mmCIF file of C-alpha atoms in Angstrom:
data_model
loop_
_atom_site.group_PDB
_atom_site.id
_atom_site.type_symbol
_atom_site.label_atom_id
_atom_site.label_comp_id
_atom_site.label_asym_id
_atom_site.label_seq_id
_atom_site.Cartn_x
_atom_site.Cartn_y
_atom_site.Cartn_z
ATOM 1 C CA MET A 1 109.133 90.951 131.248
ATOM 2 C CA LYS A 2 109.577 88.903 128.027
ATOM 3 C CA MET A 3 106.172 87.261 128.695
ATOM 4 C CA LYS A 4 104.506 90.651 128.929
ATOM 5 C CA ILE A 5 106.018 91.849 125.632
ATOM 6 C CA GLY A 6 104.941 88.612 123.990
ATOM 7 C CA ILE A 7 101.335 88.905 125.208
ATOM 8 C CA LEU A 8 101.226 92.608 124.232
ATOM 9 C CA SER A 9 102.512 91.681 120.726
ATOM 10 C CA ILE A 10 99.848 88.999 120.278
ATOM 11 C CA MET A 11 97.138 91.365 121.428
ATOM 12 C CA MET A 12 98.308 94.051 118.988
ATOM 13 C CA LEU A 13 98.442 91.598 116.127
ATOM 14 C CA GLY A 14 94.905 90.436 116.947
ATOM 15 C CA THR A 15 93.683 94.041 116.971
ATOM 16 C CA VAL A 16 95.259 94.689 113.593
ATOM 17 C CA MET A 17 93.754 91.530 112.175
ATOM 18 C CA VAL A 18 90.227 92.392 113.403
ATOM 19 C CA ALA A 19 90.493 95.898 112.062
ATOM 20 C CA SER A 20 91.649 94.799 108.590
ATOM 21 C CA ALA A 21 88.934 92.087 108.484
ATOM 22 C CA GLN A 22 86.302 94.823 109.001
ATOM 23 C CA GLY A 23 87.452 96.769 105.969
ATOM 24 C CA GLY A 24 89.761 99.256 107.725
ATOM 25 C CA GLY A 25 87.280 102.089 107.731
ATOM 26 C CA GLN A 26 86.815 104.697 104.950
ATOM 27 C CA GLY A 27 90.403 104.420 103.851
ATOM 28 C CA MET A 28 89.480 101.169 102.188
ATOM 29 C CA ARG A 29 86.637 102.477 100.037
ATOM 30 C CA ARG A 30 86.974 101.450 96.415
ATOM 31 C CA THR A 31 87.614 103.984 93.727
ATOM 32 C CA PRO A 32 84.758 104.782 91.216
ATOM 33 C CA GLU A 33 86.789 102.853 88.591
ATOM 34 C CA GLU A 34 87.165 99.772 90.885
ATOM 35 C CA ARG A 35 83.443 99.726 91.729
ATOM 36 C CA SER A 36 82.524 100.238 88.050
ATOM 37 C CA LYS A 37 84.832 97.348 86.994
ATOM 38 C CA ARG A 38 83.140 94.956 89.501
ATOM 39 C CA ILE A 39 79.725 95.812 88.116
ATOM 40 C CA VAL A 40 80.756 95.563 84.434
ATOM 41 C CA ASP A 41 82.604 92.296 85.136
ATOM 42 C CA THR A 42 79.262 90.893 86.386
ATOM 43 C CA LEU A 43 77.454 92.205 83.322
ATOM 44 C CA VAL A 44 80.094 90.711 81.026
ATOM 45 C CA THR A 45 79.643 87.280 82.749
ATOM 46 C CA VAL A 46 75.855 87.355 82.836
ATOM 47 C CA TYR A 47 75.162 89.027 79.463
ATOM 48 C CA LYS A 48 78.231 88.149 77.380
ATOM 49 C CA LEU A 49 78.931 91.810 76.394
ATOM 50 C CA ASP A 50 81.183 92.617 73.520
ATOM 51 C CA GLN A 51 84.103 95.048 73.806
ATOM 52 C CA THR A 52 82.006 98.065 72.627
ATOM 53 C CA GLN A 53 79.281 97.286 75.218
ATOM 54 C CA GLN A 54 81.892 96.855 77.949
ATOM 55 C CA THR A 55 83.498 100.222 77.129
ATOM 56 C CA GLN A 56 80.129 102.006 77.059
ATOM 57 C CA ALA A 57 78.910 100.424 80.253
ATOM 58 C CA THR A 58 82.207 101.102 82.055
ATOM 59 C CA ALA A 59 82.018 104.768 81.066
ATOM 60 C CA ALA A 60 78.371 104.969 82.231
ATOM 61 C CA PHE A 61 79.245 103.488 85.728
ATOM 62 C CA VAL A 62 82.467 105.524 86.116
ATOM 63 C CA ASP A 63 80.669 108.739 85.372
ATOM 64 C CA PHE A 64 77.879 107.808 87.729
ATOM 65 C CA ASN A 65 80.192 106.701 90.554
ATOM 66 C CA LYS A 66 82.296 109.876 90.299
ATOM 67 C CA ALA A 67 79.184 112.026 90.338
ATOM 68 C CA THR A 68 77.596 110.265 93.300
ATOM 69 C CA ASP A 69 80.890 110.431 95.234
ATOM 70 C CA LYS A 70 80.970 114.217 94.757
ATOM 71 C CA LEU A 71 77.324 114.523 95.734
ATOM 72 C CA ARG A 72 77.999 112.474 98.949
ATOM 73 C CA GLU A 73 81.153 114.466 99.738
ATOM 74 C CA SER A 74 79.342 117.812 99.418
ATOM 75 C CA ALA A 75 76.437 116.509 101.517
ATOM 76 C CA GLN A 76 78.826 115.258 104.263
ATOM 77 C CA ALA A 77 80.552 118.634 104.289
ATOM 78 C CA GLY A 78 77.247 120.258 104.902
ATOM 79 C CA GLY A 79 76.328 117.722 107.524
ATOM 80 C CA GLY A 80 73.431 116.265 105.626
ATOM 81 C CA ARG A 81 72.417 113.607 103.177
ATOM 82 C CA PRO A 82 72.769 113.742 99.369
ATOM 83 C CA ASP A 83 69.957 115.485 97.588
ATOM 84 C CA GLN A 84 67.546 112.757 96.503
ATOM 85 C CA ALA A 85 66.411 114.671 93.393
ATOM 86 C CA GLU A 86 69.969 115.105 92.265
ATOM 87 C CA MET A 87 70.672 111.453 92.935
ATOM 88 C CA ALA A 88 67.567 110.423 90.899
ATOM 89 C CA LYS A 89 68.902 112.596 88.025
ATOM 90 C CA LEU A 90 72.285 110.833 88.108
ATOM 91 C CA ILE A 91 70.498 107.411 88.051
ATOM 92 C CA THR A 92 68.413 108.483 85.035
ATOM 93 C CA GLU A 93 71.512 109.654 83.172
ATOM 94 C CA ARG A 94 73.336 106.381 83.959
ATOM 95 C CA ASP A 95 70.297 104.296 82.849
ATOM 96 C CA GLU A 96 70.088 106.175 79.566
ATOM 97 C CA LYS A 97 73.770 105.364 78.805
ATOM 98 C CA LEU A 98 73.290 101.758 79.952
ATOM 99 C CA LYS A 99 70.238 101.295 77.799
ATOM 100 C CA LYS A 100 72.295 102.377 74.751
ATOM 101 C CA ALA A 101 75.140 100.067 75.685
ATOM 102 C CA LEU A 102 73.123 96.983 76.584
ATOM 103 C CA GLY A 103 70.097 97.197 74.405
ATOM 104 C CA GLU A 104 66.425 97.142 75.643
ATOM 105 C CA ASP A 105 66.184 93.469 76.617
ATOM 106 C CA GLN A 106 69.538 93.300 78.545
ATOM 107 C CA PHE A 107 68.751 96.623 80.180
ATOM 108 C CA LYS A 108 65.382 95.333 81.474
ATOM 109 C CA LYS A 109 67.191 92.290 82.856
ATOM 110 C CA TYR A 110 69.798 94.501 84.533
ATOM 111 C CA LYS A 111 67.072 96.567 86.194
ATOM 112 C CA SER A 112 65.266 93.471 87.476
ATOM 113 C CA ASP A 113 68.238 91.230 88.282
ATOM 114 C CA ILE A 114 71.484 93.039 88.803
ATOM 115 C CA GLU A 115 70.574 96.466 90.215
ATOM 116 C CA PRO A 116 68.457 95.084 93.078
ATOM 117 C CA ARG A 117 71.504 93.040 94.190
ATOM 118 C CA MET A 118 73.610 96.104 94.031
ATOM 119 C CA MET A 119 71.179 97.970 96.282
ATOM 120 C CA ARG A 120 71.141 95.216 98.815
ATOM 121 C CA GLY A 121 74.987 95.248 98.782
ATOM 122 C CA ARG A 122 75.094 98.909 99.634
ATOM 123 C CA ARG A 123 72.903 98.213 102.616
ATOM 124 C CA GLY A 124 75.298 95.791 104.145
ATOM 125 C CA GLY A 125 74.929 92.540 102.222
ATOM 126 C CA GLY A 126 78.146 92.542 100.172
ATOM 127 C CA GLY A 127 76.446 92.327 96.756
ATOM 128 C CA VAL A 128 77.803 93.114 93.329
ATOM 129 C CA ASN A 129 78.977 96.632 94.150
ATOM 130 C CA GLY A 130 81.361 95.720 96.921
ATOM 131 C CA GLY A 131 78.840 96.196 99.650
ATOM 132 C CA GLY A 132 79.591 97.350 103.038
ATOM 133 C CA ASN A 133 77.362 99.184 105.449
ATOM 134 C CA SER A 134 76.858 102.712 104.266
ATOM 135 C CA GLY A 135 74.481 103.586 107.110
ATOM 136 C CA ASN A 136 71.339 103.355 105.016
ATOM 137 C CA ASN A 137 69.725 100.523 107.009
#
């Protein structure tokens, strides 16, 4: 009997470890602030942003992430995908704010270097934005 309990305990522990290693499902999704901080931390490292630039970039990403979360939630409630035109509008608004925060040269580098890595991360590669597989493969 003790042997069966021991084996069952080991199996349950293994199951918990596998589940936590896989991210634990939707409950482990990062908040808009956490996702924004990861991106801005990368920008600070790569582009040596000053405090004003950090604040402006953080605000741009937090606003963007909150708006996209709402858009995704409303689309999921309706059983569909987020409206691509609305998503494009949110990206344009974020980019305008970022251009002001970073300046023209750094913004161009962001669009060519950082943003493509973020997009790969959303499709399952890990990336700058925390990654994970969002089902957009």
